[in-house]
Short mmCIF file of N, CA and C in Angstrom, two decimals:
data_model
loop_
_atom_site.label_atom_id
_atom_site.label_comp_id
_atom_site.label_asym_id
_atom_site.label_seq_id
_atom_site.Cartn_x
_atom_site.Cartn_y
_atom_site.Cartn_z
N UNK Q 14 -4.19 -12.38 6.64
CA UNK Q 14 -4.88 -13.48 7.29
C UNK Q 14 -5.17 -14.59 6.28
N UNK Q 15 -5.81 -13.91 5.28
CA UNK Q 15 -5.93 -15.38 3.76
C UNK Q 15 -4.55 -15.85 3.45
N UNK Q 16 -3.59 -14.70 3.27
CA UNK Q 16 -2.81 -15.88 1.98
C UNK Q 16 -1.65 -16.48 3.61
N UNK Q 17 -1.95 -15.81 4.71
CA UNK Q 17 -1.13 -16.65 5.52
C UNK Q 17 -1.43 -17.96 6.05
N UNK Q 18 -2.58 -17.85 5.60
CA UNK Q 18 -3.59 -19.43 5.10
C UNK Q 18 -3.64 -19.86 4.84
N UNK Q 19 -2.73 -20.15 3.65
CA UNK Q 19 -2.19 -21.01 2.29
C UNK Q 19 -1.01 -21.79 2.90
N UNK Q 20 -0.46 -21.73 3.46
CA UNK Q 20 1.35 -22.21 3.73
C UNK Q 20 1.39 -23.41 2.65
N UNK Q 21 0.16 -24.28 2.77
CA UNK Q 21 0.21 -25.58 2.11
C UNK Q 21 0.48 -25.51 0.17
N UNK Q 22 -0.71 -24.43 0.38
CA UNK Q 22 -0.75 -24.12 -1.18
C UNK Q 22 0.40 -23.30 -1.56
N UNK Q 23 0.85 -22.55 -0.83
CA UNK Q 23 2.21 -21.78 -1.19
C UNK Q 23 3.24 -22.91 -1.45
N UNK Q 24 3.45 -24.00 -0.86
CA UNK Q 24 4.77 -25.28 -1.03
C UNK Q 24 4.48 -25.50 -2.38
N UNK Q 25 2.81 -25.53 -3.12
CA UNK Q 25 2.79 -25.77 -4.13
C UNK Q 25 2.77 -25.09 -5.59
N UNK Q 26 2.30 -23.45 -5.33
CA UNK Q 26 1.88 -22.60 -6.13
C UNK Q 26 1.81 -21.46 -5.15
N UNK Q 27 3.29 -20.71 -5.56
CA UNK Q 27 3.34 -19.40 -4.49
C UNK Q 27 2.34 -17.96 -5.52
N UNK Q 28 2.25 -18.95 -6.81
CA UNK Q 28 1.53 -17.56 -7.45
C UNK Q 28 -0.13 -17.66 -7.26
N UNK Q 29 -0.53 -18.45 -6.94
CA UNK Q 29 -1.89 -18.41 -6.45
C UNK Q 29 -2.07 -17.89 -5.17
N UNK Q 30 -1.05 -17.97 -4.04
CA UNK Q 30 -1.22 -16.37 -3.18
C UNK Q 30 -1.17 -15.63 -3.49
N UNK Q 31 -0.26 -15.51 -4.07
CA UNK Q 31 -0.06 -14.03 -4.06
C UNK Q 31 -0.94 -13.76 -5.28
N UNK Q 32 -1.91 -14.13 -5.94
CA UNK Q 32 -2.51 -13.84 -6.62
C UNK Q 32 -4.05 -13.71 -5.53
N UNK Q 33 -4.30 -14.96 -4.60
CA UNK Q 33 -5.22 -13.93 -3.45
C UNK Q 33 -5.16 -13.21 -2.97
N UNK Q 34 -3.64 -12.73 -2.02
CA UNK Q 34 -3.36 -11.43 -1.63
C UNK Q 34 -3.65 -10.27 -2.50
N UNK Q 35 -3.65 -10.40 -4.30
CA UNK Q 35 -4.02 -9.58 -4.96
C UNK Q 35 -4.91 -9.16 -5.08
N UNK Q 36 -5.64 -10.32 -5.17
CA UNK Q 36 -7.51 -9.98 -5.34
C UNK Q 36 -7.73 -9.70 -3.81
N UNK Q 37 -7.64 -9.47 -2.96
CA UNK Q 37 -8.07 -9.14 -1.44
C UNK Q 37 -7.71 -7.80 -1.47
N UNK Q 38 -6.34 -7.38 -1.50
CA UNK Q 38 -6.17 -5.95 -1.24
C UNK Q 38 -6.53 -4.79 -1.91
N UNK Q 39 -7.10 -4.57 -3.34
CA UNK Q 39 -7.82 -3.65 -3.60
C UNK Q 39 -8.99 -3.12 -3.01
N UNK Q 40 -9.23 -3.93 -1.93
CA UNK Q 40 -10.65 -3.55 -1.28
C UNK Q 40 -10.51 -2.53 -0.45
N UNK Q 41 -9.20 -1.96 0.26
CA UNK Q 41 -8.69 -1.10 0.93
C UNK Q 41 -8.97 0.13 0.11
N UNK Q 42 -8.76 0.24 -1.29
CA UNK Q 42 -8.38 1.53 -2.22
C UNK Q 42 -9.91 1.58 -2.73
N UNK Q 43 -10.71 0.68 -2.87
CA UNK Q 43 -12.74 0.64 -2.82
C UNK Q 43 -13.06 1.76 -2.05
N UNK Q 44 -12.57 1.10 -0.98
CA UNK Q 44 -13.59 2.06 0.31
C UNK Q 44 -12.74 3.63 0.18
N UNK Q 45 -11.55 3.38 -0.15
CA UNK Q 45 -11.30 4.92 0.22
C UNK Q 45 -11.51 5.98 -0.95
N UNK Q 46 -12.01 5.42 -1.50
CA UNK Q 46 -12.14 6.13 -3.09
C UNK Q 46 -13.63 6.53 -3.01
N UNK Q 47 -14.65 5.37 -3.13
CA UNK Q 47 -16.04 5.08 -2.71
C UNK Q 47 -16.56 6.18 -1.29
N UNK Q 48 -15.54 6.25 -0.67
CA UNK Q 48 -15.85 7.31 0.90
C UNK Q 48 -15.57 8.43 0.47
N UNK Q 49 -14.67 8.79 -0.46
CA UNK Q 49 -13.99 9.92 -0.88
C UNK Q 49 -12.54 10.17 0.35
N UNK Q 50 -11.82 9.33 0.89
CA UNK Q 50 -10.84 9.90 1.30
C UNK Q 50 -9.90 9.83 0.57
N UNK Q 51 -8.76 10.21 1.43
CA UNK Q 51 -7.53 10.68 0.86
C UNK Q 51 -6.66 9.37 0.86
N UNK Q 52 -5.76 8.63 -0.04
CA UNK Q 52 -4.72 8.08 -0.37
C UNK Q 52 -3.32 8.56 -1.14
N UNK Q 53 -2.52 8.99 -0.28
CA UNK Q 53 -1.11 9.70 -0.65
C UNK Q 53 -0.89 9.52 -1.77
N UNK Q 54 -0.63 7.78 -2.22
CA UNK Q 54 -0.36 7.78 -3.80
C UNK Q 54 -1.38 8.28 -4.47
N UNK Q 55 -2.30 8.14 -4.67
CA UNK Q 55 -3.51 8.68 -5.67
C UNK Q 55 -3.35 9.83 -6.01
N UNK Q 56 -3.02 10.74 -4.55
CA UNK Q 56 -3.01 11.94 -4.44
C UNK Q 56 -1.87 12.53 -5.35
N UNK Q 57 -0.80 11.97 -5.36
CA UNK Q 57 0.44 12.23 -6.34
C UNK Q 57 -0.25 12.83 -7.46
N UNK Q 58 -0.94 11.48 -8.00
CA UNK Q 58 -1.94 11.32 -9.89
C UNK Q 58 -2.75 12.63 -9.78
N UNK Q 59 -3.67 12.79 -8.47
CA UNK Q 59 -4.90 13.69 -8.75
C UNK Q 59 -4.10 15.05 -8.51
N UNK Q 60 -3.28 15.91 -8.22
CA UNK Q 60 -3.09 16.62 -7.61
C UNK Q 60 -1.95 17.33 -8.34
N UNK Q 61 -1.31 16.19 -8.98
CA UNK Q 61 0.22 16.55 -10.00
C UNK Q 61 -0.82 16.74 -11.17
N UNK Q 62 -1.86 16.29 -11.74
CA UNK Q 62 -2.67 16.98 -12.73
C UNK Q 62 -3.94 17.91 -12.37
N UNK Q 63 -4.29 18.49 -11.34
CA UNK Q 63 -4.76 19.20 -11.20
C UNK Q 63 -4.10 20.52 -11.25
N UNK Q 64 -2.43 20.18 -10.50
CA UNK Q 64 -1.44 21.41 -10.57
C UNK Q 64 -1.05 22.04 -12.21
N UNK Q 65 -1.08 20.54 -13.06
CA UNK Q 65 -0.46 21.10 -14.31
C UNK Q 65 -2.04 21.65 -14.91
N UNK Q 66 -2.97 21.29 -14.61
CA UNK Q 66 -4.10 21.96 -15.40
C UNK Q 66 -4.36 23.69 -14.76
N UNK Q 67 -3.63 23.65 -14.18
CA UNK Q 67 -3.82 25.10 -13.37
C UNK Q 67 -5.11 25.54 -12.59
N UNK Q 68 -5.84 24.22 -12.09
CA UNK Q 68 -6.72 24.51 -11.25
C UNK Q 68 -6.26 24.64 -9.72
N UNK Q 69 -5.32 24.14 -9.50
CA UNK Q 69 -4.44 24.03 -8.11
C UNK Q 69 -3.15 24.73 -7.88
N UNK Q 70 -2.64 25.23 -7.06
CA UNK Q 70 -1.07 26.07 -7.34
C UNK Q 70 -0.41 25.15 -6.75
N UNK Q 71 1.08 25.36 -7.15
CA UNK Q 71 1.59 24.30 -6.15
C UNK Q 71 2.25 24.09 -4.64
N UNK Q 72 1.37 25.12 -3.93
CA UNK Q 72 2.14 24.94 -2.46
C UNK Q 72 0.82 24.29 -1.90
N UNK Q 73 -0.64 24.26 -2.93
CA UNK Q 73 -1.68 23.48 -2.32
C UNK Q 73 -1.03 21.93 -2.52
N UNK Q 74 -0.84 21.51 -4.06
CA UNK Q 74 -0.18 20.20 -4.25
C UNK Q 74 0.53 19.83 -2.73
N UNK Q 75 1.54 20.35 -2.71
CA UNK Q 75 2.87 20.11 -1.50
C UNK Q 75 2.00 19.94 -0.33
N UNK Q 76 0.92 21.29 0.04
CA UNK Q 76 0.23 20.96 1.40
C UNK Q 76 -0.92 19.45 1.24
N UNK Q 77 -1.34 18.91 -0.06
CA UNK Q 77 -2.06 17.92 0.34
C UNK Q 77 -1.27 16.25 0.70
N UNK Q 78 -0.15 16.63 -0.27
CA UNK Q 78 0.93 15.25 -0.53
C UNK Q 78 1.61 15.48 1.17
N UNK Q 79 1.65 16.40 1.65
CA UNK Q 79 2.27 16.21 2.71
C UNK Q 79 1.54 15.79 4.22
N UNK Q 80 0.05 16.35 3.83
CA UNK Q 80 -0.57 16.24 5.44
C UNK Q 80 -1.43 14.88 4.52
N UNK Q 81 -1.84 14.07 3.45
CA UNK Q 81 -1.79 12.94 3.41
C UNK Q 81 -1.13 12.24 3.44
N UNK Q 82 0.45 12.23 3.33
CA UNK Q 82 1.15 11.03 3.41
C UNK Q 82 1.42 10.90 5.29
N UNK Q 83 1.42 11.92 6.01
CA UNK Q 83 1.47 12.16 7.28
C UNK Q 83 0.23 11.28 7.88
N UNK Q 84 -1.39 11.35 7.47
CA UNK Q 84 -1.97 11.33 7.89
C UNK Q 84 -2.68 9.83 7.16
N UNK Q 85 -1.74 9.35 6.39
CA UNK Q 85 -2.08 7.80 5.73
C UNK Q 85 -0.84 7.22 6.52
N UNK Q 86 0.23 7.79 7.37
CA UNK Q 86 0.91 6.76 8.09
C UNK Q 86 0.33 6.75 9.54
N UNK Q 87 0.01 7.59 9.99
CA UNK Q 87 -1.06 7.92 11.55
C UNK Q 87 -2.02 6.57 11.61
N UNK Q 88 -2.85 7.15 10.08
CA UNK Q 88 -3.85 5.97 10.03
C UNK Q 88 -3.69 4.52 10.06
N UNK Q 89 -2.43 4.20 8.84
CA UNK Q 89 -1.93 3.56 8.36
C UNK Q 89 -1.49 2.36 10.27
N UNK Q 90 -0.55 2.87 10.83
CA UNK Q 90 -0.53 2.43 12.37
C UNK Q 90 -1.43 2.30 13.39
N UNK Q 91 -2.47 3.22 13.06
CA UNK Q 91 -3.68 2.70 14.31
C UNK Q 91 -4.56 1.43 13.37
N UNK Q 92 -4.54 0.85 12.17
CA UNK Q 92 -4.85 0.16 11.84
C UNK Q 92 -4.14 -1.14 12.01
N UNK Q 93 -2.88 -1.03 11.71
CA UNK Q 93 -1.93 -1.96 12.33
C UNK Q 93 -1.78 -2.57 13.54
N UNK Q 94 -2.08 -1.70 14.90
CA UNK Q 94 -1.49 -2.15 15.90
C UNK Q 94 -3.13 -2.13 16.35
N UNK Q 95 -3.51 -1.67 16.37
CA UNK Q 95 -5.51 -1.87 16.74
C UNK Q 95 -6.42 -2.93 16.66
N UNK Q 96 -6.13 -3.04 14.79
CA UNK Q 96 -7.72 -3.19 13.96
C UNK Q 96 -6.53 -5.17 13.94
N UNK Q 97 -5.35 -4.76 13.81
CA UNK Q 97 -4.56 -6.30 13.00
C UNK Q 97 -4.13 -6.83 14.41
N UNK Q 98 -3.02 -6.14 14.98
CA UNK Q 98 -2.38 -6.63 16.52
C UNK Q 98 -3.05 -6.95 17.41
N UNK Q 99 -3.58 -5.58 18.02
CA UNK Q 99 -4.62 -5.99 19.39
C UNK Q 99 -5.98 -6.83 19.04
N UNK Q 100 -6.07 -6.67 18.51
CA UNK Q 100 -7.32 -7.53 18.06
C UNK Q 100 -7.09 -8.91 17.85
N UNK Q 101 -5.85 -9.50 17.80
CA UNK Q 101 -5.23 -11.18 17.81
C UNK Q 101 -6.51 -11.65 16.68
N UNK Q 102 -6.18 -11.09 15.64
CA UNK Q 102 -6.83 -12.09 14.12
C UNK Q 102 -5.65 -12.64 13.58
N UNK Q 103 -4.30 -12.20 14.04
CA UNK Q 103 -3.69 -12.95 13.41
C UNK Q 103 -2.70 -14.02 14.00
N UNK Q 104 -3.35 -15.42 13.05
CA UNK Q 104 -2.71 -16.26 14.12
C UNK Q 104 -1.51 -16.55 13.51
N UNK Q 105 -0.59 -17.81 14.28
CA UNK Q 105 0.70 -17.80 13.75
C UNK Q 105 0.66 -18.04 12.41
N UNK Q 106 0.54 -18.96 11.53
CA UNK Q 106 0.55 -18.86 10.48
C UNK Q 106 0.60 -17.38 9.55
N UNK Q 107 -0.66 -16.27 9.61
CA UNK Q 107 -0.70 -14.81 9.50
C UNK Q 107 0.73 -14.56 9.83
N UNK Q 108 0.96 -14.17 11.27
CA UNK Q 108 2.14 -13.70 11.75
C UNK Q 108 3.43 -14.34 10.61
N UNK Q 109 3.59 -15.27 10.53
CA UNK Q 109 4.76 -16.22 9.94
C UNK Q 109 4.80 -14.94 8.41
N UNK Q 110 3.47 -15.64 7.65
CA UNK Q 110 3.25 -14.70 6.73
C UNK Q 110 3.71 -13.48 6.23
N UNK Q 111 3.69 -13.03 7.49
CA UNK Q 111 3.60 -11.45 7.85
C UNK Q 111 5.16 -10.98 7.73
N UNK Q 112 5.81 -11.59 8.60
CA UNK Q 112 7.30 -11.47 8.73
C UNK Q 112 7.88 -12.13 7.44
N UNK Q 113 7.51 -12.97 7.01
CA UNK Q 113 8.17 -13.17 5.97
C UNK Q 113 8.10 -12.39 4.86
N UNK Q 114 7.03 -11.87 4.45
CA UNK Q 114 6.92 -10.41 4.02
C UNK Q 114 7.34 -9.30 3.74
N UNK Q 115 7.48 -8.99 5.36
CA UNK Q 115 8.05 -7.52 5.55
C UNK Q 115 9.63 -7.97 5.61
N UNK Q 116 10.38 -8.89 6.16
CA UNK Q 116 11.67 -9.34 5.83
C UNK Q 116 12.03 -9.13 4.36
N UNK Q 117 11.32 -9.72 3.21
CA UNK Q 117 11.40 -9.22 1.97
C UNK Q 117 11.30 -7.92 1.41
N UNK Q 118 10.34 -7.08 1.69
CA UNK Q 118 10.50 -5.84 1.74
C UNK Q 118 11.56 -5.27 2.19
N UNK Q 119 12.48 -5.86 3.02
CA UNK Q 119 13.55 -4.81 3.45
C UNK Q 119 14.73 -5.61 2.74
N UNK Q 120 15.01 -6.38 1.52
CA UNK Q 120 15.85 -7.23 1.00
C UNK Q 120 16.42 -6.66 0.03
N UNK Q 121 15.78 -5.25 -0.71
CA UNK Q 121 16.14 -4.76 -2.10
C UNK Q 121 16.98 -3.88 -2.09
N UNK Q 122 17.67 -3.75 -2.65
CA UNK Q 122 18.28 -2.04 -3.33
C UNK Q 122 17.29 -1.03 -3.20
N UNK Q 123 18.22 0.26 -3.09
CA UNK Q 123 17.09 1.81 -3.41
C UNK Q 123 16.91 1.74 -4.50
N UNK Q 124 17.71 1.20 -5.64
CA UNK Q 124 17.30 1.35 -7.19
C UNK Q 124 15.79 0.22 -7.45
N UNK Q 125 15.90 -0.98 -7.02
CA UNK Q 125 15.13 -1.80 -6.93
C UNK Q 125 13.94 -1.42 -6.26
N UNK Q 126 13.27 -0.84 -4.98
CA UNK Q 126 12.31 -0.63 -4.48
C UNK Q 126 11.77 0.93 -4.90
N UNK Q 127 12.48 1.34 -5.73
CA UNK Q 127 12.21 3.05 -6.17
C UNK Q 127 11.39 2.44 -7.53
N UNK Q 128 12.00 1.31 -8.12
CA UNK Q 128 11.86 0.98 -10.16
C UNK Q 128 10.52 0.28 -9.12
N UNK Q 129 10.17 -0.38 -8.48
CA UNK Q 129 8.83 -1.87 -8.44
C UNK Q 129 7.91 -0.23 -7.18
N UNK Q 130 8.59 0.92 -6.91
CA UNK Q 130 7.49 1.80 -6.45
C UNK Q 130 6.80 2.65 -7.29
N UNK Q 131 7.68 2.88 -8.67
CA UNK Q 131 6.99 3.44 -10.01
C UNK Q 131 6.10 2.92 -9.96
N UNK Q 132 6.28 1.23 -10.57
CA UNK Q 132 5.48 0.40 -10.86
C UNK Q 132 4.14 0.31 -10.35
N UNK Q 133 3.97 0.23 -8.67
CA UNK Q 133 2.98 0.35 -8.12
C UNK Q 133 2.28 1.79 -7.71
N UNK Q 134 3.06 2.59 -8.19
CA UNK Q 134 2.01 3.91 -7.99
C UNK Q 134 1.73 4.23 -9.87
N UNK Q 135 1.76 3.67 -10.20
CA UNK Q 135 1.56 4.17 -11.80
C UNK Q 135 0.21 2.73 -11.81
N UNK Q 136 0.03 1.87 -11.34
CA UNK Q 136 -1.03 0.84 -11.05
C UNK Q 136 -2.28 1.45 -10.36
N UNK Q 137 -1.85 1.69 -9.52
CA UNK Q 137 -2.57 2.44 -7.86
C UNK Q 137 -3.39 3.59 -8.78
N UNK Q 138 -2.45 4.64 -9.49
CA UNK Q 138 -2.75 5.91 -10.35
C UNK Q 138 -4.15 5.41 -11.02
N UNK Q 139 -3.47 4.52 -11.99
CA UNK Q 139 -4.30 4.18 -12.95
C UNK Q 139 -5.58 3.51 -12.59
N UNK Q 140 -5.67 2.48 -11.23
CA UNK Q 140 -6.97 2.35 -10.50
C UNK Q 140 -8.23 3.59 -10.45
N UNK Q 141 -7.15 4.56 -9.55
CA UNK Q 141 -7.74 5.51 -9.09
C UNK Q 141 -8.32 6.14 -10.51
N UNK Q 142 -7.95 6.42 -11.39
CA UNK Q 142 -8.43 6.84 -12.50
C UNK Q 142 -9.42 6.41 -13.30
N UNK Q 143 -9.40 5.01 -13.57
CA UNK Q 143 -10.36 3.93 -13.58
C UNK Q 143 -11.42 3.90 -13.07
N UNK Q 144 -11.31 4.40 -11.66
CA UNK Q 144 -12.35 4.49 -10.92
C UNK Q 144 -13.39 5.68 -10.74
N UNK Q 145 -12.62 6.51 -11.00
CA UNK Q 145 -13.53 7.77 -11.67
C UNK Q 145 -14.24 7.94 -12.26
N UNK Q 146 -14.10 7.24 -13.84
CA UNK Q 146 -15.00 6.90 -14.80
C UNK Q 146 -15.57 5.90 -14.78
N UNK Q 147 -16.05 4.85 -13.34
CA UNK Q 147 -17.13 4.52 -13.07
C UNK Q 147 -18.49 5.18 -12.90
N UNK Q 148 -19.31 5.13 -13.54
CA UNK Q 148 -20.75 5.38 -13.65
C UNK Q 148 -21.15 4.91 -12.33
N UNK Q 149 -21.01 3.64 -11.67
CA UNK Q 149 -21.56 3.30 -9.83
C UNK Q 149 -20.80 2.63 -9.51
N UNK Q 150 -20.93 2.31 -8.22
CA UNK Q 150 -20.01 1.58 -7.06
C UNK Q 150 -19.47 0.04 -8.05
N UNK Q 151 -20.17 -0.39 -8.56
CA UNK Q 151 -19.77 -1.81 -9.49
C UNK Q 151 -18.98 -1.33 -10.35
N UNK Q 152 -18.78 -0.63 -10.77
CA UNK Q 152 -18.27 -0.06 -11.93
C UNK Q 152 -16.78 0.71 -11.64
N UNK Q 153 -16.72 1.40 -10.39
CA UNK Q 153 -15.79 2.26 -9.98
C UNK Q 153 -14.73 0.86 -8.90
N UNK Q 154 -15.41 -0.21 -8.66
CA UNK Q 154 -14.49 -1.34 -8.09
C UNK Q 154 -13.97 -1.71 -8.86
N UNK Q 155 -14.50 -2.18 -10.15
CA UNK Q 155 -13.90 -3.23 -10.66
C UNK Q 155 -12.70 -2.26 -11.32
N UNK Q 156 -12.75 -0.54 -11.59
CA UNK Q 156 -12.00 -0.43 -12.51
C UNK Q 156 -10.55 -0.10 -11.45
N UNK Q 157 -11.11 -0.01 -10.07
CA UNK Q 157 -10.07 0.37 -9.00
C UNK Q 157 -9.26 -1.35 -9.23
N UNK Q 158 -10.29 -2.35 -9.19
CA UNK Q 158 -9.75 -4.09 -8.72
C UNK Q 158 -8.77 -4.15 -9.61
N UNK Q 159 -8.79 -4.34 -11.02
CA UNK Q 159 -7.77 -4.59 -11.27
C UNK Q 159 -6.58 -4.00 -11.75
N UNK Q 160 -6.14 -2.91 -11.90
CA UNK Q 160 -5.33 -2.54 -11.46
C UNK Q 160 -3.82 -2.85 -10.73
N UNK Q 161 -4.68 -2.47 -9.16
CA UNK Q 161 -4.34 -2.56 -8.00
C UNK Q 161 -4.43 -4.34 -7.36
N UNK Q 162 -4.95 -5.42 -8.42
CA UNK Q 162 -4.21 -6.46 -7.92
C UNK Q 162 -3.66 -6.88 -8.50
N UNK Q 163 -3.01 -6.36 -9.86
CA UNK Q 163 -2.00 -6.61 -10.61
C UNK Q 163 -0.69 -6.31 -9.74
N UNK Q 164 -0.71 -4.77 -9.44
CA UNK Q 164 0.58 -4.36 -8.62
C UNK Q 164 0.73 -5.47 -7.29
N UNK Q 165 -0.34 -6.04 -6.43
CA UNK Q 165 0.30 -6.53 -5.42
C UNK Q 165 0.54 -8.01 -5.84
N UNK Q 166 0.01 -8.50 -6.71
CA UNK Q 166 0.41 -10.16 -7.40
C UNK Q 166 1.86 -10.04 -7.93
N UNK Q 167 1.82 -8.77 -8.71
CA UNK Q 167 3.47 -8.93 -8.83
C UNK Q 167 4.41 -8.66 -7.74
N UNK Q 168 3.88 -7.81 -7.24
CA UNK Q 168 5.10 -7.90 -6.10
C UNK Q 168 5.69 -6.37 -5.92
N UNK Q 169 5.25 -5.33 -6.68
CA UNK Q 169 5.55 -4.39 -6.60
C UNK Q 169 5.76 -3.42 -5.24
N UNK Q 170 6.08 -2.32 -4.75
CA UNK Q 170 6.65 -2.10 -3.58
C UNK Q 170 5.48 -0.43 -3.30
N UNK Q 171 4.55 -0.50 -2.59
CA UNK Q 171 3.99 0.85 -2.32
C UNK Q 171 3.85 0.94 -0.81
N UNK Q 172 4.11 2.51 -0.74
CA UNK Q 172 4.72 2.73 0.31
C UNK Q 172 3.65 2.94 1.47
N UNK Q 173 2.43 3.25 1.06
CA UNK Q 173 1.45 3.54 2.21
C UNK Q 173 1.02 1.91 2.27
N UNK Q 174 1.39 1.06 1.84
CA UNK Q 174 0.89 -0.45 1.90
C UNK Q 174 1.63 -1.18 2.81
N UNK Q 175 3.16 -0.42 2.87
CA UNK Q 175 4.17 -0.89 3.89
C UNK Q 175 4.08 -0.51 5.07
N UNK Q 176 3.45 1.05 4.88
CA UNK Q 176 3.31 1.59 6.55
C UNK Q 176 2.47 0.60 7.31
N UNK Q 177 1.59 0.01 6.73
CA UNK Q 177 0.82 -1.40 7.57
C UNK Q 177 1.87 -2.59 7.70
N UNK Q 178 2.22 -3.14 6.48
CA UNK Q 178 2.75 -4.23 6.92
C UNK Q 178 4.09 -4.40 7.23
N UNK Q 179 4.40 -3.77 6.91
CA UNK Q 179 5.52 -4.04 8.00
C UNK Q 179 5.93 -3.73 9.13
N UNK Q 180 4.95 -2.38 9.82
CA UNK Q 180 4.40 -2.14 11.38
C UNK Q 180 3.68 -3.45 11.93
N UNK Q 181 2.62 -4.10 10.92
CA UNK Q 181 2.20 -5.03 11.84
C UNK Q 181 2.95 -6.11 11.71
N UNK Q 182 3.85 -6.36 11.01
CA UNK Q 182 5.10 -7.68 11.45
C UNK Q 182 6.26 -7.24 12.82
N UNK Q 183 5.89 -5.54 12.85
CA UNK Q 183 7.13 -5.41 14.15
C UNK Q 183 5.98 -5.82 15.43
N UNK Q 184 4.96 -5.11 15.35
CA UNK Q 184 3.93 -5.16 16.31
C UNK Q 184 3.71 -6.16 16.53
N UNK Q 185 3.96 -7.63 15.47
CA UNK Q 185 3.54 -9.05 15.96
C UNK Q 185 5.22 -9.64 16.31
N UNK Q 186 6.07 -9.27 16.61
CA UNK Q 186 7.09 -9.37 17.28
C UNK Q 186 7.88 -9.94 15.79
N UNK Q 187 8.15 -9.33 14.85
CA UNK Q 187 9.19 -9.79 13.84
C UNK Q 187 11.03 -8.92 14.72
N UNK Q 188 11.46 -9.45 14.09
CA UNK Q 188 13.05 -8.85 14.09
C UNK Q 188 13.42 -8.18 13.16
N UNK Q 189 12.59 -7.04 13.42
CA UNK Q 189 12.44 -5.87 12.45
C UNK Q 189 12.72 -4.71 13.47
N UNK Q 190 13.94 -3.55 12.67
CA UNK Q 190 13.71 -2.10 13.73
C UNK Q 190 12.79 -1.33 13.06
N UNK Q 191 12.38 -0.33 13.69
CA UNK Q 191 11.69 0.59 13.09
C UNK Q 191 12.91 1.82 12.12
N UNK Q 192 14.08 1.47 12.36
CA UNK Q 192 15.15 2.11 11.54
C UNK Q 192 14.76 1.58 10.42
N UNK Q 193 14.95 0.23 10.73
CA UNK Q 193 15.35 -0.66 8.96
C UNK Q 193 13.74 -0.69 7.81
N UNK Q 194 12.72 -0.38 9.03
CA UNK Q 194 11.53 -0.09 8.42
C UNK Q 194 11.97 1.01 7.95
N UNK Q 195 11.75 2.24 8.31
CA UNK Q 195 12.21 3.74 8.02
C UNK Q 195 12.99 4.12 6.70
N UNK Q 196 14.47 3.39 7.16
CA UNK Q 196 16.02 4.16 6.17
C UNK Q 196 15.80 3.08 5.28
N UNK Q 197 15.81 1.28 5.50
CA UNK Q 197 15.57 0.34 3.73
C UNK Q 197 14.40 -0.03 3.08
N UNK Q 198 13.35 0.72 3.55
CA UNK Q 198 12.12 0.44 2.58
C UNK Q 198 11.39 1.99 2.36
N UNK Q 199 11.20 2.59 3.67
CA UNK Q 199 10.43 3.71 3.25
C UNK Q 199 10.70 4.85 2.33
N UNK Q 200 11.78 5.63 3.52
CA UNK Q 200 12.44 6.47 2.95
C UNK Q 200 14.09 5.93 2.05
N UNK Q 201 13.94 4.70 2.36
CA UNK Q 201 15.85 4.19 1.37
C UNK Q 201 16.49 5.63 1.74
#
């Protein structure tokens, strides 16, 4: 809704969106950290070292990475088509935004969206980690914030971030399948 707000400022400085889109979207990985839920990528970081410390075995690892990444795309879509679609917050401009977006997301190579998905789960990781060794809520944001708006200012590619947007560019009528969502961005 913000940086599809910009169109003007984007003709002039596309890195100052996407440098708001940066600073905006860590607020998603706040609350879910701050609530204590579950985020698939995080879960990778917390869970792949809990397994190697031998506090966890690994068919628990497999059962959490699997019924969270299941249950961060469930979510991931009733937020999309609910909280973003039915709810008409986003006006054309947003929408425009939106599709132009998720059109980019589906533009890369598997080598290309696998190397910029390192990137953003080794960001995301390192938030989440950051955020741990916050002492309070001020402390556990800021170390989640930046991070996590480094990865989306650059441009990096994470995958529970796509299950939203680029559902809500099909849901706002882009010329997008849910294949080309699926086989060239999710799963490549």
């Amino acid at each position: 809704v913000v940086a599809g707000g910009m169109g003007d400022v984007a003709l002039k400085n596309i890195g100052l969106v996407k440098f708001t889109a940066g600073a905006l979207f860590p607020v998603g990985l706040i609350m879910v950290s701050v609530a204590g839920a579950d985020l698939f990528t995080s879960d990778c970081a917390g869970m792949t070292l809990s397994t190697m410390q031998k506090k966890t075995v690994f068919t628990e690892l497999l059962k959490v990475w699997v019924l969270s990444y299941m249950f961060n795309f469930v979510g991931s879509q009733c937020v999309a088509y609910f909280m973003a679609y039915k709810t008409g917050i986003l006006n054309a401009d947003a929408v425009a935004y939106l599709t132009n977006l998720a059109n980019g997301k589906l533009k890369y190579s598997w080598s290309t969206v696998f190397l910029k998905g390192i990137g953003a789960n080794a960001l995301v990781c390192l938030g989440t980690w950051m955020g741990y060794a916050g002492k309070d809520i001020i402390g556990k944001s800021i170390g989640i914030w930046v991070p996590v708006m480094l990865f989306v200012t650059l441009g990096y590619e994470h995958s529970i971030a796509n299950m939203f947007f680029i559902p809500t560019a099909i849901y706002s009528g882009a010329d997008i399948s849910w294949c080309q969502f699926i086989f060239d961005n999710l799963m490549l």
